[in-house]
Amino acid sequence: MNSIIKSNNIFRNVLNKRHIINNNNNNRVSYRFYSSSNNYQNFNNNKNNNKNNNNNNNKNYFKDFMAVGIVGGLSLAIPSIAFCVECFEEDDEFITQIKTGFKFPKILSTEYPFNLVNIGSRKLSFINMNVYSIGFYINKDNAKNKLNEHYSNQSKEDFCMNKVEIAQDILDKGIGVTIKIRPTRKVNWGHIYGGFQRSLIIMLLKKYDMPLDEIEVLMNQLKSTLKSTQEISTTESIDFIKNDGLDPSLIILFNNKQVLEIKDKRLANCFFDFYLGDNTKTPEARNQFFENLWSIFNHDQILNNNIHHTLTNPI
């Protein structure tokens, strides 16, 4: 019993420090988000107290240090196609990010035959440091079957203007997606987990109005993926997989071996909304994901056997 109380206090202490719980009333939750215009938007689940809470909360803004990420480059999930900004190399099985030397498999695995859509980076802008490279994967066949009818005839511009709607369809229609993370410098699991802890808590609160006790259980499960002090070197990888189906799990692989499965659709959806949604920390990689997804749907229009292109070349 004491350990449960201690854990609960620690979790609520994190929320208090980050201004997620209103200190004047622990039963009233306020939400904060960082927008593209660099202004925080406040939300409150008690409509009658919105005005008062906003007046009080505006004095307590905190700087969100996990700032926007950048895309280091990208590659298409279509055979023999790869795009370059800083440059990539391609062979039959991998796309290699030149600046890091990281090899991203074109097909995630035999168990999860998801196709590589693009490669990006997450960056701490205030110190101009890349944290990790990211490979975005999707079940291409499933995506085409479930999304093509609605989006295949759209122009690239129109398709990319519908990012929010398409991302929600990917989550709602049971399309498998994966994020593969490769650290660009030695970090530990605590650093990586801390990078999305706050955002996931806020999204679970906002999207699902979940009680804090339920969120605590899910976040503690996610945190238990590895020991907080577990070092993750530049030769290692972590995969976050949302499997196919209408009731998906969040499956986590460390060095291609499963270490955890959290059977909760809400957490799985919020995790990928963290990267593909409007409040993404990797906006350029997100934009490129949808550009390349459009190309997948329209692959017959793309010339095969071209190994490298620049961003300025038409698809």
PDB file of C-alpha atoms in Angstrom:
ATOM      1  CA  MET A   1       0.000   0.000   0.000  1.00  0.00           C
ATOM      2  CA  ASN A   2       2.795   2.447   0.860  1.00  0.00           C
ATOM      3  CA  SER A   3       4.480   1.834  -2.494  1.00  0.00           C
ATOM      4  CA  ILE A   4       1.222   2.574  -4.325  1.00  0.00           C
ATOM      5  CA  ILE A   5       0.778   5.816  -2.400  1.00  0.00           C
ATOM      6  CA  LYS A   6       4.399   6.783  -3.071  1.00  0.00           C
ATOM      7  CA  SER A   7       4.032   6.082  -6.812  1.00  0.00           C
ATOM      8  CA  ASN A   8       0.814   8.069  -6.999  1.00  0.00           C
ATOM      9  CA  ASN A   9       2.404  11.032  -5.231  1.00  0.00           C
ATOM     10  CA  ILE A  10       5.399  10.986  -7.581  1.00  0.00           C
ATOM     11  CA  PHE A  11       3.125  10.935 -10.630  1.00  0.00           C
ATOM     12  CA  ARG A  12       1.002  13.818  -9.364  1.00  0.00           C
ATOM     13  CA  ASN A  13       4.147  15.715  -8.431  1.00  0.00           C
ATOM     14  CA  VAL A  14       5.269  15.516 -12.084  1.00  0.00           C
ATOM     15  CA  LEU A  15       1.896  16.873 -13.176  1.00  0.00           C
ATOM     16  CA  ASN A  16       2.031  19.672 -10.611  1.00  0.00           C
ATOM     17  CA  LYS A  17       5.529  20.723 -11.649  1.00  0.00           C
ATOM     18  CA  ARG A  18       4.434  20.920 -15.264  1.00  0.00           C
ATOM     19  CA  HIS A  19       1.267  22.864 -14.406  1.00  0.00           C
ATOM     20  CA  ILE A  20      -1.002  20.076 -15.675  1.00  0.00           C
ATOM     21  CA  ILE A  21      -2.876  19.908 -12.386  1.00  0.00           C
ATOM     22  CA  ASN A  22      -4.419  23.130 -11.137  1.00  0.00           C
ATOM     23  CA  ASN A  23      -2.883  23.501  -7.694  1.00  0.00           C
ATOM     24  CA  ASN A  24      -5.934  25.274  -6.327  1.00  0.00           C
ATOM     25  CA  ASN A  25      -8.153  22.275  -6.975  1.00  0.00           C
ATOM     26  CA  ASN A  26      -6.636  18.868  -7.748  1.00  0.00           C
ATOM     27  CA  ASN A  27      -9.915  17.671  -9.227  1.00  0.00           C
ATOM     28  CA  ARG A  28      -9.865  20.323 -11.929  1.00  0.00           C
ATOM     29  CA  VAL A  29      -7.461  19.757 -14.801  1.00  0.00           C
ATOM     30  CA  SER A  30      -6.118  22.399 -17.148  1.00  0.00           C
ATOM     31  CA  TYR A  31      -4.419  21.643 -20.446  1.00  0.00           C
ATOM     32  CA  ARG A  32      -1.611  23.482 -22.204  1.00  0.00           C
ATOM     33  CA  PHE A  33      -0.324  23.114 -25.732  1.00  0.00           C
ATOM     34  CA  TYR A  34       2.468  24.752 -27.708  1.00  0.00           C
ATOM     35  CA  SER A  35       1.213  26.114 -31.021  1.00  0.00           C
ATOM     36  CA  SER A  36       3.058  27.015 -34.227  1.00  0.00           C
ATOM     37  CA  SER A  37       2.620  30.694 -33.380  1.00  0.00           C
ATOM     38  CA  ASN A  38       4.584  30.120 -30.151  1.00  0.00           C
ATOM     39  CA  ASN A  39       1.533  30.788 -27.982  1.00  0.00           C
ATOM     40  CA  TYR A  40       0.131  28.401 -25.429  1.00  0.00           C
ATOM     41  CA  GLN A  41      -3.530  27.547 -25.784  1.00  0.00           C
ATOM     42  CA  ASN A  42      -5.340  26.677 -22.589  1.00  0.00           C
ATOM     43  CA  PHE A  43      -8.138  24.242 -22.226  1.00  0.00           C
ATOM     44  CA  ASN A  44     -10.143  23.350 -19.139  1.00  0.00           C
ATOM     45  CA  ASN A  45     -12.575  20.560 -18.562  1.00  0.00           C
ATOM     46  CA  ASN A  46     -14.686  22.764 -16.334  1.00  0.00           C
ATOM     47  CA  LYS A  47     -16.378  25.186 -18.729  1.00  0.00           C
ATOM     48  CA  ASN A  48     -17.792  27.320 -15.949  1.00  0.00           C
ATOM     49  CA  ASN A  49     -14.309  28.140 -14.680  1.00  0.00           C
ATOM     50  CA  ASN A  50     -12.501  28.659 -17.990  1.00  0.00           C
ATOM     51  CA  LYS A  51     -12.174  32.419 -17.691  1.00  0.00           C
ATOM     52  CA  ASN A  52     -10.865  32.369 -14.116  1.00  0.00           C
ATOM     53  CA  ASN A  53      -8.469  29.516 -14.778  1.00  0.00           C
ATOM     54  CA  ASN A  54      -7.049  31.192 -17.871  1.00  0.00           C
ATOM     55  CA  ASN A  55      -6.410  34.412 -15.969  1.00  0.00           C
ATOM     56  CA  ASN A  56      -4.544  32.499 -13.284  1.00  0.00           C
ATOM     57  CA  ASN A  57      -2.741  30.109 -15.567  1.00  0.00           C
ATOM     58  CA  ASN A  58      -1.448  32.772 -17.954  1.00  0.00           C
ATOM     59  CA  LYS A  59       0.957  33.850 -15.229  1.00  0.00           C
ATOM     60  CA  ASN A  60       2.476  30.387 -14.979  1.00  0.00           C
ATOM     61  CA  TYR A  61       3.579  29.485 -18.484  1.00  0.00           C
ATOM     62  CA  PHE A  62       6.634  27.321 -18.708  1.00  0.00           C
ATOM     63  CA  LYS A  63       9.019  26.983 -21.618  1.00  0.00           C
ATOM     64  CA  ASP A  64       8.671  23.793 -23.579  1.00  0.00           C
ATOM     65  CA  PHE A  65      12.273  22.752 -24.098  1.00  0.00           C
ATOM     66  CA  MET A  66      11.450  19.765 -26.252  1.00  0.00           C
ATOM     67  CA  ALA A  67      11.210  22.043 -29.271  1.00  0.00           C
ATOM     68  CA  VAL A  68      10.495  21.350 -32.893  1.00  0.00           C
ATOM     69  CA  GLY A  69      12.337  18.595 -34.700  1.00  0.00           C
ATOM     70  CA  ILE A  70      13.745  18.691 -38.174  1.00  0.00           C
ATOM     71  CA  VAL A  71      13.811  16.234 -40.954  1.00  0.00           C
ATOM     72  CA  GLY A  72      17.277  15.050 -41.771  1.00  0.00           C
ATOM     73  CA  GLY A  73      16.158  13.518 -45.009  1.00  0.00           C
ATOM     74  CA  LEU A  74      13.689  11.106 -46.409  1.00  0.00           C
ATOM     75  CA  SER A  75      13.161   8.032 -48.497  1.00  0.00           C
ATOM     76  CA  LEU A  76      10.160   6.538 -50.208  1.00  0.00           C
ATOM     77  CA  ALA A  77       8.756   3.156 -49.377  1.00  0.00           C
ATOM     78  CA  ILE A  78       8.577   2.414 -53.093  1.00  0.00           C
ATOM     79  CA  PRO A  79      11.357   0.134 -54.391  1.00  0.00           C
ATOM     80  CA  SER A  80      14.245   1.908 -56.099  1.00  0.00           C
ATOM     81  CA  ILE A  81      13.142   5.388 -54.986  1.00  0.00           C
ATOM     82  CA  ALA A  82      14.981   7.480 -52.407  1.00  0.00           C
ATOM     83  CA  PHE A  83      15.092  11.202 -51.801  1.00  0.00           C
ATOM     84  CA  CYS A  84      18.053  13.188 -50.568  1.00  0.00           C
ATOM     85  CA  VAL A  85      18.609  16.404 -48.742  1.00  0.00           C
ATOM     86  CA  GLU A  86      21.879  15.665 -47.025  1.00  0.00           C
ATOM     87  CA  CYS A  87      22.086  12.363 -48.945  1.00  0.00           C
ATOM     88  CA  PHE A  88      21.129   8.742 -48.683  1.00  0.00           C
ATOM     89  CA  GLU A  89      22.387   5.492 -50.088  1.00  0.00           C
ATOM     90  CA  GLU A  90      20.098   2.690 -51.103  1.00  0.00           C
ATOM     91  CA  ASP A  91      20.499  -1.023 -51.663  1.00  0.00           C
ATOM     92  CA  ASP A  92      17.990  -3.820 -52.010  1.00  0.00           C
ATOM     93  CA  GLU A  93      17.141  -3.938 -48.308  1.00  0.00           C
ATOM     94  CA  PHE A  94      18.131  -0.648 -46.672  1.00  0.00           C
ATOM     95  CA  ILE A  95      18.118   3.113 -46.957  1.00  0.00           C
ATOM     96  CA  THR A  96      21.229   4.537 -45.279  1.00  0.00           C
ATOM     97  CA  GLN A  97      21.189   8.019 -43.785  1.00  0.00           C
ATOM     98  CA  ILE A  98      24.631   9.284 -44.792  1.00  0.00           C
ATOM     99  CA  LYS A  99      25.202  11.824 -42.020  1.00  0.00           C
ATOM    100  CA  THR A 100      24.647   9.179 -39.317  1.00  0.00           C
ATOM    101  CA  GLY A 101      25.415   5.964 -41.161  1.00  0.00           C
ATOM    102  CA  PHE A 102      22.124   4.553 -39.863  1.00  0.00           C
ATOM    103  CA  LYS A 103      20.583   1.835 -41.994  1.00  0.00           C
ATOM    104  CA  PHE A 104      16.790   1.751 -42.032  1.00  0.00           C
ATOM    105  CA  PRO A 105      15.269  -1.435 -43.475  1.00  0.00           C
ATOM    106  CA  LYS A 106      12.802  -0.851 -46.270  1.00  0.00           C
ATOM    107  CA  ILE A 107      10.541  -3.492 -44.732  1.00  0.00           C
ATOM    108  CA  LEU A 108      10.402  -3.398 -40.949  1.00  0.00           C
ATOM    109  CA  SER A 109      10.347  -7.176 -40.371  1.00  0.00           C
ATOM    110  CA  THR A 110       8.662 -10.368 -41.463  1.00  0.00           C
ATOM    111  CA  GLU A 111       6.306 -10.162 -38.483  1.00  0.00           C
ATOM    112  CA  TYR A 112       5.486  -6.526 -39.198  1.00  0.00           C
ATOM    113  CA  PRO A 113       5.845  -6.076 -42.979  1.00  0.00           C
ATOM    114  CA  PHE A 114       5.468  -2.308 -42.840  1.00  0.00           C
ATOM    115  CA  ASN A 115       7.082  -0.142 -45.521  1.00  0.00           C
ATOM    116  CA  LEU A 116       9.497   2.695 -44.860  1.00  0.00           C
ATOM    117  CA  VAL A 117       7.842   5.998 -45.775  1.00  0.00           C
ATOM    118  CA  ASN A 118      10.457   8.568 -44.773  1.00  0.00           C
ATOM    119  CA  ILE A 119      13.374   9.296 -42.467  1.00  0.00           C
ATOM    120  CA  GLY A 120      13.574  12.364 -40.253  1.00  0.00           C
ATOM    121  CA  SER A 121      15.194  13.718 -37.115  1.00  0.00           C
ATOM    122  CA  ARG A 122      14.138  15.088 -33.799  1.00  0.00           C
ATOM    123  CA  LYS A 123      16.169  18.075 -32.719  1.00  0.00           C
ATOM    124  CA  LEU A 124      16.548  20.234 -29.629  1.00  0.00           C
ATOM    125  CA  SER A 125      16.499  23.615 -31.329  1.00  0.00           C
ATOM    126  CA  PHE A 126      17.656  25.672 -28.363  1.00  0.00           C
ATOM    127  CA  ILE A 127      21.021  23.899 -28.394  1.00  0.00           C
ATOM    128  CA  ASN A 128      20.947  22.908 -32.082  1.00  0.00           C
ATOM    129  CA  MET A 129      21.415  19.214 -31.321  1.00  0.00           C
ATOM    130  CA  ASN A 130      19.904  16.180 -32.991  1.00  0.00           C
ATOM    131  CA  VAL A 131      18.484  13.773 -30.438  1.00  0.00           C
ATOM    132  CA  TYR A 132      17.577  10.862 -32.657  1.00  0.00           C
ATOM    133  CA  SER A 133      16.793   9.847 -36.199  1.00  0.00           C
ATOM    134  CA  ILE A 134      13.334   8.502 -36.956  1.00  0.00           C
ATOM    135  CA  GLY A 135      12.063   6.065 -39.532  1.00  0.00           C
ATOM    136  CA  PHE A 136       8.330   6.284 -40.268  1.00  0.00           C
ATOM    137  CA  TYR A 137       6.716   3.035 -41.429  1.00  0.00           C
ATOM    138  CA  ILE A 138       3.209   2.085 -42.521  1.00  0.00           C
ATOM    139  CA  ASN A 139       1.410  -1.027 -43.683  1.00  0.00           C
ATOM    140  CA  LYS A 140       1.303   0.157 -47.297  1.00  0.00           C
ATOM    141  CA  ASP A 141      -1.187  -2.406 -48.602  1.00  0.00           C
ATOM    142  CA  ASN A 142      -3.590  -1.840 -45.714  1.00  0.00           C
ATOM    143  CA  ALA A 143      -3.279   1.917 -46.090  1.00  0.00           C
ATOM    144  CA  LYS A 144      -3.991   1.798 -49.819  1.00  0.00           C
ATOM    145  CA  ASN A 145      -7.000  -0.473 -49.312  1.00  0.00           C
ATOM    146  CA  LYS A 146      -8.556   1.688 -46.622  1.00  0.00           C
ATOM    147  CA  LEU A 147      -7.555   5.181 -47.707  1.00  0.00           C
ATOM    148  CA  ASN A 148      -7.159   5.071 -51.482  1.00  0.00           C
ATOM    149  CA  GLU A 149     -10.877   5.416 -52.181  1.00  0.00           C
ATOM    150  CA  HIS A 150     -11.026   8.762 -50.415  1.00  0.00           C
ATOM    151  CA  TYR A 151      -7.637  10.242 -51.210  1.00  0.00           C
ATOM    152  CA  SER A 152      -6.137   8.672 -54.336  1.00  0.00           C
ATOM    153  CA  ASN A 153      -7.567  11.236 -56.754  1.00  0.00           C
ATOM    154  CA  GLN A 154      -6.449  14.244 -54.770  1.00  0.00           C
ATOM    155  CA  SER A 155      -3.580  16.421 -55.888  1.00  0.00           C
ATOM    156  CA  LYS A 156      -0.471  16.334 -53.757  1.00  0.00           C
ATOM    157  CA  GLU A 157      -1.270  19.802 -52.431  1.00  0.00           C
ATOM    158  CA  ASP A 158      -4.831  18.884 -51.469  1.00  0.00           C
ATOM    159  CA  PHE A 159      -3.708  15.598 -49.946  1.00  0.00           C
ATOM    160  CA  CYS A 160      -1.134  17.322 -47.750  1.00  0.00           C
ATOM    161  CA  MET A 161      -3.687  19.939 -46.728  1.00  0.00           C
ATOM    162  CA  ASN A 162      -5.756  17.100 -45.237  1.00  0.00           C
ATOM    163  CA  LYS A 163      -3.020  15.877 -42.879  1.00  0.00           C
ATOM    164  CA  VAL A 164      -5.217  16.008 -39.778  1.00  0.00           C
ATOM    165  CA  GLU A 165      -8.042  14.046 -41.383  1.00  0.00           C
ATOM    166  CA  ILE A 166      -5.702  11.469 -42.927  1.00  0.00           C
ATOM    167  CA  ALA A 167      -3.773  10.959 -39.693  1.00  0.00           C
ATOM    168  CA  GLN A 168      -7.036  10.363 -37.846  1.00  0.00           C
ATOM    169  CA  ASP A 169      -8.148   7.878 -40.507  1.00  0.00           C
ATOM    170  CA  ILE A 170      -4.857   6.013 -40.147  1.00  0.00           C
ATOM    171  CA  LEU A 171      -5.475   5.710 -36.418  1.00  0.00           C
ATOM    172  CA  ASP A 172      -9.216   4.977 -36.593  1.00  0.00           C
ATOM    173  CA  LYS A 173      -9.192   2.470 -39.465  1.00  0.00           C
ATOM    174  CA  GLY A 174      -6.697   0.076 -37.931  1.00  0.00           C
ATOM    175  CA  ILE A 175      -3.735   0.761 -40.213  1.00  0.00           C
ATOM    176  CA  GLY A 176      -0.434  -0.431 -38.785  1.00  0.00           C
ATOM    177  CA  VAL A 177       2.258   2.211 -38.292  1.00  0.00           C
ATOM    178  CA  THR A 178       5.685   2.246 -36.682  1.00  0.00           C
ATOM    179  CA  ILE A 179       8.264   4.731 -35.461  1.00  0.00           C
ATOM    180  CA  LYS A 180      11.860   3.450 -35.408  1.00  0.00           C
ATOM    181  CA  ILE A 181      14.177   5.552 -33.243  1.00  0.00           C
ATOM    182  CA  ARG A 182      17.969   5.564 -33.616  1.00  0.00           C
ATOM    183  CA  PRO A 183      19.785   7.819 -31.105  1.00  0.00           C
ATOM    184  CA  THR A 184      22.403  10.084 -32.648  1.00  0.00           C
ATOM    185  CA  ARG A 185      24.363  10.104 -29.389  1.00  0.00           C
ATOM    186  CA  LYS A 186      24.376   7.852 -26.351  1.00  0.00           C
ATOM    187  CA  VAL A 187      21.302   8.440 -24.214  1.00  0.00           C
ATOM    188  CA  ASN A 188      19.361   6.468 -21.639  1.00  0.00           C
ATOM    189  CA  TRP A 189      15.757   5.324 -21.692  1.00  0.00           C
ATOM    190  CA  GLY A 190      14.821   7.947 -19.106  1.00  0.00           C
ATOM    191  CA  HIS A 191      15.818  10.698 -21.547  1.00  0.00           C
ATOM    192  CA  ILE A 192      13.718   9.264 -24.372  1.00  0.00           C
ATOM    193  CA  TYR A 193      10.706   8.566 -22.168  1.00  0.00           C
ATOM    194  CA  GLY A 194      10.917  12.049 -20.662  1.00  0.00           C
ATOM    195  CA  GLY A 195      10.756  13.536 -24.151  1.00  0.00           C
ATOM    196  CA  PHE A 196       7.152  12.453 -24.693  1.00  0.00           C
ATOM    197  CA  GLN A 197       5.873  11.937 -21.126  1.00  0.00           C
ATOM    198  CA  ARG A 198       4.244  15.340 -20.738  1.00  0.00           C
ATOM    199  CA  SER A 199       2.726  15.409 -24.232  1.00  0.00           C
ATOM    200  CA  LEU A 200       1.198  11.944 -23.857  1.00  0.00           C
ATOM    201  CA  ILE A 201      -0.350  12.851 -20.509  1.00  0.00           C
ATOM    202  CA  ILE A 202      -1.907  15.969 -22.008  1.00  0.00           C
ATOM    203  CA  MET A 203      -3.236  14.124 -25.066  1.00  0.00           C
ATOM    204  CA  LEU A 204      -4.781  11.363 -22.945  1.00  0.00           C
ATOM    205  CA  LEU A 205      -6.455  14.002 -20.814  1.00  0.00           C
ATOM    206  CA  LYS A 206      -7.690  16.073 -23.735  1.00  0.00           C
ATOM    207  CA  LYS A 207      -8.751  13.366 -26.203  1.00  0.00           C
ATOM    208  CA  TYR A 208     -10.191  10.809 -23.814  1.00  0.00           C
ATOM    209  CA  ASP A 209     -10.849  12.731 -20.586  1.00  0.00           C
ATOM    210  CA  MET A 210      -9.114   9.910 -18.734  1.00  0.00           C
ATOM    211  CA  PRO A 211      -8.870   9.960 -14.927  1.00  0.00           C
ATOM    212  CA  LEU A 212      -5.356  10.649 -13.708  1.00  0.00           C
ATOM    213  CA  ASP A 213      -5.193   7.280 -11.968  1.00  0.00           C
ATOM    214  CA  GLU A 214      -5.762   5.490 -15.289  1.00  0.00           C
ATOM    215  CA  ILE A 215      -3.175   7.655 -17.024  1.00  0.00           C
ATOM    216  CA  GLU A 216      -0.708   6.878 -14.263  1.00  0.00           C
ATOM    217  CA  VAL A 217      -1.095   3.141 -14.853  1.00  0.00           C
ATOM    218  CA  LEU A 218      -0.476   3.507 -18.596  1.00  0.00           C
ATOM    219  CA  MET A 219       2.469   5.863 -18.195  1.00  0.00           C
ATOM    220  CA  ASN A 220       4.085   3.637 -15.588  1.00  0.00           C
ATOM    221  CA  GLN A 221       3.714   0.701 -17.978  1.00  0.00           C
ATOM    222  CA  LEU A 222       5.382   2.690 -20.742  1.00  0.00           C
ATOM    223  CA  LYS A 223       8.118   3.867 -18.401  1.00  0.00           C
ATOM    224  CA  SER A 224       8.820   0.254 -17.436  1.00  0.00           C
ATOM    225  CA  THR A 225       9.867  -0.601 -21.011  1.00  0.00           C
ATOM    226  CA  LEU A 226      13.484  -0.381 -19.865  1.00  0.00           C
ATOM    227  CA  LYS A 227      15.241   0.775 -16.733  1.00  0.00           C
ATOM    228  CA  SER A 228      15.496   4.562 -16.686  1.00  0.00           C
ATOM    229  CA  THR A 229      19.291   4.284 -16.538  1.00  0.00           C
ATOM    230  CA  GLN A 230      19.472   1.784 -19.428  1.00  0.00           C
ATOM    231  CA  GLU A 231      21.895   3.300 -21.907  1.00  0.00           C
ATOM    232  CA  ILE A 232      20.933   3.224 -25.568  1.00  0.00           C
ATOM    233  CA  SER A 233      23.865   3.628 -27.899  1.00  0.00           C
ATOM    234  CA  THR A 234      23.965   4.840 -31.483  1.00  0.00           C
ATOM    235  CA  THR A 235      24.131   1.225 -32.667  1.00  0.00           C
ATOM    236  CA  GLU A 236      20.811   0.346 -31.025  1.00  0.00           C
ATOM    237  CA  SER A 237      17.182   1.023 -31.895  1.00  0.00           C
ATOM    238  CA  ILE A 238      13.718   1.207 -30.368  1.00  0.00           C
ATOM    239  CA  ASP A 239      10.599   0.463 -32.408  1.00  0.00           C
ATOM    240  CA  PHE A 240       7.156   1.690 -31.363  1.00  0.00           C
ATOM    241  CA  ILE A 241       4.539  -0.303 -33.258  1.00  0.00           C
ATOM    242  CA  LYS A 242       0.806   0.228 -33.531  1.00  0.00           C
ATOM    243  CA  ASN A 243      -0.330  -3.077 -34.954  1.00  0.00           C
ATOM    244  CA  ASP A 244      -3.092  -3.536 -37.524  1.00  0.00           C
ATOM    245  CA  GLY A 245      -6.655  -3.825 -36.293  1.00  0.00           C
ATOM    246  CA  LEU A 246      -9.409  -1.772 -34.722  1.00  0.00           C
ATOM    247  CA  ASP A 247      -8.266  -2.563 -31.173  1.00  0.00           C
ATOM    248  CA  PRO A 248      -4.492  -2.074 -31.476  1.00  0.00           C
ATOM    249  CA  SER A 249      -1.743  -2.340 -28.897  1.00  0.00           C
ATOM    250  CA  LEU A 250       1.406  -0.284 -28.506  1.00  0.00           C
ATOM    251  CA  ILE A 251       4.209  -2.790 -29.012  1.00  0.00           C
ATOM    252  CA  ILE A 252       7.792  -1.837 -28.209  1.00  0.00           C
ATOM    253  CA  LEU A 253      10.881  -3.563 -29.572  1.00  0.00           C
ATOM    254  CA  PHE A 254      14.400  -2.960 -28.314  1.00  0.00           C
ATOM    255  CA  ASN A 255      17.038  -4.044 -30.815  1.00  0.00           C
ATOM    256  CA  ASN A 256      14.307  -5.858 -32.776  1.00  0.00           C
ATOM    257  CA  LYS A 257      13.144  -7.918 -29.778  1.00  0.00           C
ATOM    258  CA  GLN A 258       9.780  -7.291 -28.155  1.00  0.00           C
ATOM    259  CA  VAL A 259      10.105  -6.003 -24.610  1.00  0.00           C
ATOM    260  CA  LEU A 260       6.589  -4.710 -23.939  1.00  0.00           C
ATOM    261  CA  GLU A 261       3.030  -4.695 -25.225  1.00  0.00           C
ATOM    262  CA  ILE A 262       0.513  -2.255 -23.793  1.00  0.00           C
ATOM    263  CA  LYS A 263      -2.984  -3.271 -24.807  1.00  0.00           C
ATOM    264  CA  ASP A 264      -4.626   0.111 -24.847  1.00  0.00           C
ATOM    265  CA  LYS A 265      -5.898   1.716 -28.046  1.00  0.00           C
ATOM    266  CA  ARG A 266      -5.926   5.185 -26.483  1.00  0.00           C
ATOM    267  CA  LEU A 267      -2.235   5.146 -25.633  1.00  0.00           C
ATOM    268  CA  ALA A 268      -1.334   3.658 -29.026  1.00  0.00           C
ATOM    269  CA  ASN A 269      -3.270   6.372 -30.845  1.00  0.00           C
ATOM    270  CA  CYS A 270      -1.885   9.190 -28.715  1.00  0.00           C
ATOM    271  CA  PHE A 271       1.677   7.978 -29.179  1.00  0.00           C
ATOM    272  CA  PHE A 272       1.438   8.233 -32.955  1.00  0.00           C
ATOM    273  CA  ASP A 273      -0.546  11.449 -32.746  1.00  0.00           C
ATOM    274  CA  PHE A 274       2.530  12.782 -30.931  1.00  0.00           C
ATOM    275  CA  TYR A 275       4.463  12.424 -34.203  1.00  0.00           C
ATOM    276  CA  LEU A 276       1.739  12.745 -36.866  1.00  0.00           C
ATOM    277  CA  GLY A 277      -0.646  15.213 -35.214  1.00  0.00           C
ATOM    278  CA  ASP A 278      -0.789  18.998 -35.264  1.00  0.00           C
ATOM    279  CA  ASN A 279       1.291  19.297 -32.079  1.00  0.00           C
ATOM    280  CA  THR A 280       4.114  17.139 -33.423  1.00  0.00           C
ATOM    281  CA  LYS A 281       7.665  17.721 -32.235  1.00  0.00           C
ATOM    282  CA  THR A 282       8.944  16.706 -35.684  1.00  0.00           C
ATOM    283  CA  PRO A 283       6.942  18.964 -38.038  1.00  0.00           C
ATOM    284  CA  GLU A 284       9.158  18.671 -41.106  1.00  0.00           C
ATOM    285  CA  ALA A 285       9.340  14.900 -40.836  1.00  0.00           C
ATOM    286  CA  ARG A 286       5.568  14.846 -40.415  1.00  0.00           C
ATOM    287  CA  ASN A 287       5.066  16.957 -43.530  1.00  0.00           C
ATOM    288  CA  GLN A 288       7.345  14.698 -45.534  1.00  0.00           C
ATOM    289  CA  PHE A 289       5.500  11.618 -44.293  1.00  0.00           C
ATOM    290  CA  PHE A 290       2.291  12.837 -45.920  1.00  0.00           C
ATOM    291  CA  GLU A 291       4.032  13.938 -49.113  1.00  0.00           C
ATOM    292  CA  ASN A 292       5.557  10.492 -49.454  1.00  0.00           C
ATOM    293  CA  LEU A 293       2.293   8.783 -48.537  1.00  0.00           C
ATOM    294  CA  TRP A 294       0.657  10.613 -51.435  1.00  0.00           C
ATOM    295  CA  SER A 295       3.451   9.302 -53.662  1.00  0.00           C
ATOM    296  CA  ILE A 296       2.769   5.766 -52.489  1.00  0.00           C
ATOM    297  CA  PHE A 297      -0.875   6.116 -53.482  1.00  0.00           C
ATOM    298  CA  ASN A 298       0.184   7.531 -56.852  1.00  0.00           C
ATOM    299  CA  HIS A 299       3.254   5.393 -57.475  1.00  0.00           C
ATOM    300  CA  ASP A 300       2.297   4.687 -61.075  1.00  0.00           C
ATOM    301  CA  GLN A 301       3.057   8.332 -61.802  1.00  0.00           C
ATOM    302  CA  ILE A 302       6.579   8.022 -60.455  1.00  0.00           C
ATOM    303  CA  LEU A 303       9.500   6.962 -62.587  1.00  0.00           C
ATOM    304  CA  ASN A 304      11.098   3.803 -61.247  1.00  0.00           C
ATOM    305  CA  ASN A 305      14.828   3.124 -61.221  1.00  0.00           C
ATOM    306  CA  ASN A 306      15.685   6.634 -60.009  1.00  0.00           C
ATOM    307  CA  ILE A 307      17.903   6.207 -56.990  1.00  0.00           C
ATOM    308  CA  HIS A 308      18.299   9.779 -55.719  1.00  0.00           C
ATOM    309  CA  HIS A 309      16.428  13.038 -56.088  1.00  0.00           C
ATOM    310  CA  THR A 310      16.488  16.379 -54.362  1.00  0.00           C
ATOM    311  CA  LEU A 311      13.506  17.975 -52.702  1.00  0.00           C
ATOM    312  CA  THR A 312      13.170  20.385 -55.614  1.00  0.00           C
ATOM    313  CA  ASN A 313      12.609  17.654 -58.177  1.00  0.00           C
ATOM    314  CA  PRO A 314       8.995  16.796 -58.998  1.00  0.00           C
ATOM    315  CA  ILE A 315       7.780  13.400 -57.877  1.00  0.00           C
TER     316      ILE A 315
END
